[in-house]
Amino acid sequence: MKTARGHKKQGKIFVISGPSGSGKTTLLNKLTQDREISKLLIKSRSLTTRPRRCQERDGKDYFFVSPDEFSRLLKAKKILEWTRYLGYYYGTPREHVEARLKKGGHIGFCLDLKGAAILKKIYPQNTVTVFVLPPSLETLKARIEGRSKSTDKKEVAQRLKLAARELSAAPGFDYCILNNNLQVALKELKEIILTHIGS
Ligand code: 5GP
């Protein structure tokens, strides 16, 4: 779409955030498979130094890289924003994101609180932040434990501790979605996205 001056309008950024186990990644993955949404929105793929979980695929869920490679890309300014989460590095590759936004394409991100704040700061006009709330801390615990059979007990405990802290950031987001029922949460997220893409 073009602005009144004939410039191409920048694409929109949708940052989905929330504690580990809130279901934010599932929500965004499912949404980008939706017939209507898949034509409009792509999901950004992050780089990470965290080990791959058994159901994850390199290049699809993440680009799994070594700490040295991450550091090299960071120095070369190839990473738009990054964070350290429980000892591992995560970052958004810059080039693809900037090129797509420039062309007016929209992108969805699953990021931690720091990533959400940074993208809102870099792109204040076109970033929409959504916080996904789990129904309860008990559900969160069950999801984190169930998902990661291979994740050690220490990491589960760390993720839970961090989750309790992350929950307090929800009021600072543009929207909050309660992920009690996946279909209901998906519908809400789809509505938010279509409202902003249409505007
Ligand atoms: P996980 O290990 O559960 O896949 O991810 C840990 C946290 O890092 C999650 O909150 C996830 O959304 C966040 N994350 C994943 N990729 C990125 C990224 O590129 N940048 C930032 N800031 N956070 C990320």
PDB file of N, CA, C and O and ligand atoms in Angstrom, residues 24 46 50 53 62 81 83 85 90-92 110-112 115 159, ligand 1:
ATOM      1  N   LYS A  24       2.697 -19.204  23.349  1.00  0.00           N
ATOM      2  CA  LYS A  24       2.835 -18.148  22.336  1.00  0.00           C
ATOM      3  C   LYS A  24       3.370 -18.679  21.006  1.00  0.00           C
ATOM      4  O   LYS A  24       2.904 -18.271  19.942  1.00  0.00           O
ATOM      5  N   SER A  46      14.318 -16.939  14.503  1.00  0.00           N
ATOM      6  CA  SER A  46      15.443 -16.416  15.280  1.00  0.00           C
ATOM      7  C   SER A  46      16.648 -17.338  15.212  1.00  0.00           C
ATOM      8  O   SER A  46      16.529 -18.523  14.906  1.00  0.00           O
ATOM      9  N   ARG A  50      20.852 -22.041  21.999  1.00  0.00           N
ATOM     10  CA  ARG A  50      20.299 -23.111  22.853  1.00  0.00           C
ATOM     11  C   ARG A  50      20.309 -24.427  22.080  1.00  0.00           C
ATOM     12  O   ARG A  50      20.087 -24.429  20.860  1.00  0.00           O
ATOM     13  N   ARG A  53      15.677 -28.884  20.716  1.00  0.00           N
ATOM     14  CA  ARG A  53      14.833 -29.911  21.348  1.00  0.00           C
ATOM     15  C   ARG A  53      14.496 -30.945  20.285  1.00  0.00           C
ATOM     16  O   ARG A  53      14.510 -30.641  19.094  1.00  0.00           O
ATOM     17  N   TYR A  62      14.121 -22.600  14.662  1.00  0.00           N
ATOM     18  CA  TYR A  62      15.215 -21.656  14.923  1.00  0.00           C
ATOM     19  C   TYR A  62      16.335 -21.959  13.939  1.00  0.00           C
ATOM     20  O   TYR A  62      16.382 -23.042  13.364  1.00  0.00           O
ATOM     21  N   GLU A  81      18.017  -7.441  16.965  1.00  0.00           N
ATOM     22  CA  GLU A  81      17.862  -7.357  18.418  1.00  0.00           C
ATOM     23  C   GLU A  81      18.221  -8.718  18.967  1.00  0.00           C
ATOM     24  O   GLU A  81      18.107  -9.725  18.271  1.00  0.00           O
ATOM     25  N   THR A  83      18.826 -11.240  22.873  1.00  0.00           N
ATOM     26  CA  THR A  83      18.674 -11.359  24.316  1.00  0.00           C
ATOM     27  C   THR A  83      19.474 -12.551  24.819  1.00  0.00           C
ATOM     28  O   THR A  83      19.863 -13.419  24.037  1.00  0.00           O
ATOM     29  N   TYR A  85      18.833 -15.507  27.465  1.00  0.00           N
ATOM     30  CA  TYR A  85      17.740 -16.098  28.220  1.00  0.00           C
ATOM     31  C   TYR A  85      18.237 -17.408  28.808  1.00  0.00           C
ATOM     32  O   TYR A  85      18.591 -18.324  28.073  1.00  0.00           O
ATOM     33  N   TYR A  90      19.702 -15.515  21.946  1.00  0.00           N
ATOM     34  CA  TYR A  90      18.637 -15.562  20.937  1.00  0.00           C
ATOM     35  C   TYR A  90      18.683 -14.234  20.199  1.00  0.00           C
ATOM     36  O   TYR A  90      18.841 -13.186  20.823  1.00  0.00           O
ATOM     37  N   GLY A  91      18.507 -14.258  18.874  1.00  0.00           N
ATOM     38  CA  GLY A  91      18.548 -12.994  18.148  1.00  0.00           C
ATOM     39  C   GLY A  91      17.752 -13.046  16.858  1.00  0.00           C
ATOM     40  O   GLY A  91      17.567 -14.110  16.256  1.00  0.00           O
ATOM     41  N   THR A  92      17.304 -11.858  16.440  1.00  0.00           N
ATOM     42  CA  THR A  92      16.543 -11.735  15.198  1.00  0.00           C
ATOM     43  C   THR A  92      17.468 -11.355  14.051  1.00  0.00           C
ATOM     44  O   THR A  92      18.110 -10.304  14.112  1.00  0.00           O
ATOM     45  N   CYS A 110       8.032 -14.132  17.998  1.00  0.00           N
ATOM     46  CA  CYS A 110       7.855 -14.642  19.364  1.00  0.00           C
ATOM     47  C   CYS A 110       9.107 -14.238  20.118  1.00  0.00           C
ATOM     48  O   CYS A 110      10.190 -14.797  19.864  1.00  0.00           O
ATOM     49  N   LEU A 111       8.984 -13.275  21.012  1.00  0.00           N
ATOM     50  CA  LEU A 111      10.178 -12.752  21.680  1.00  0.00           C
ATOM     51  C   LEU A 111       9.972 -12.654  23.184  1.00  0.00           C
ATOM     52  O   LEU A 111       8.836 -12.644  23.669  1.00  0.00           O
ATOM     53  N   ASP A 112      11.078 -12.534  23.897  1.00  0.00           N
ATOM     54  CA  ASP A 112      10.969 -12.288  25.336  1.00  0.00           C
ATOM     55  C   ASP A 112      10.647 -10.802  25.559  1.00  0.00           C
ATOM     56  O   ASP A 112      10.495 -10.033  24.594  1.00  0.00           O
ATOM     57  N   GLY A 115      13.032  -8.247  23.895  1.00  0.00           N
ATOM     58  CA  GLY A 115      12.849  -8.154  22.439  1.00  0.00           C
ATOM     59  C   GLY A 115      11.617  -7.323  22.087  1.00  0.00           C
ATOM     60  O   GLY A 115      11.650  -6.510  21.166  1.00  0.00           O
ATOM     61  N   ARG A 159      12.889 -21.614  34.449  1.00  0.00           N
ATOM     62  CA  ARG A 159      11.859 -21.075  33.552  1.00  0.00           C
ATOM     63  C   ARG A 159      10.626 -20.659  34.349  1.00  0.00           C
ATOM     64  O   ARG A 159       9.997 -19.643  34.069  1.00  0.00           O
TER      65      ARG A 159
HETATM   66  P1  5GP B   1      12.742 -20.970  24.098  1.00  0.00           P
HETATM   67  O1  5GP B   1      14.039 -21.501  24.623  1.00  0.00           O
HETATM   68  O2  5GP B   1      11.582 -21.316  25.008  1.00  0.00           O
HETATM   69  O3  5GP B   1      12.490 -21.377  22.672  1.00  0.00           O
HETATM   70  O4  5GP B   1      12.848 -19.374  24.090  1.00  0.00           O
HETATM   71  C1  5GP B   1      13.167 -18.675  25.257  1.00  0.00           C
HETATM   72  C2  5GP B   1      12.657 -17.247  25.165  1.00  0.00           C
HETATM   73  O5  5GP B   1      13.390 -16.540  24.181  1.00  0.00           O
HETATM   74  C3  5GP B   1      11.191 -17.161  24.756  1.00  0.00           C
HETATM   75  O6  5GP B   1      10.580 -16.138  25.530  1.00  0.00           O
HETATM   76  C4  5GP B   1      11.277 -16.770  23.304  1.00  0.00           C
HETATM   77  O7  5GP B   1      10.112 -16.079  22.867  1.00  0.00           O
HETATM   78  C5  5GP B   1      12.471 -15.855  23.334  1.00  0.00           C
HETATM   79  N1  5GP B   1      13.098 -15.635  22.028  1.00  0.00           N
HETATM   80  C6  5GP B   1      13.228 -16.496  20.997  1.00  0.00           C
HETATM   81  N2  5GP B   1      13.889 -15.943  19.983  1.00  0.00           N
HETATM   82  C7  5GP B   1      14.162 -14.667  20.362  1.00  0.00           C
HETATM   83  C8  5GP B   1      14.831 -13.564  19.715  1.00  0.00           C
HETATM   84  O8  5GP B   1      15.307 -13.612  18.583  1.00  0.00           O
HETATM   85  N3  5GP B   1      14.927 -12.419  20.434  1.00  0.00           N
HETATM   86  C9  5GP B   1      14.409 -12.281  21.690  1.00  0.00           C
HETATM   87  N4  5GP B   1      14.533 -11.101  22.296  1.00  0.00           N
HETATM   88  N5  5GP B   1      13.791 -13.291  22.326  1.00  0.00           N
HETATM   89  C10 5GP B   1      13.666 -14.475  21.661  1.00  0.00           C
END
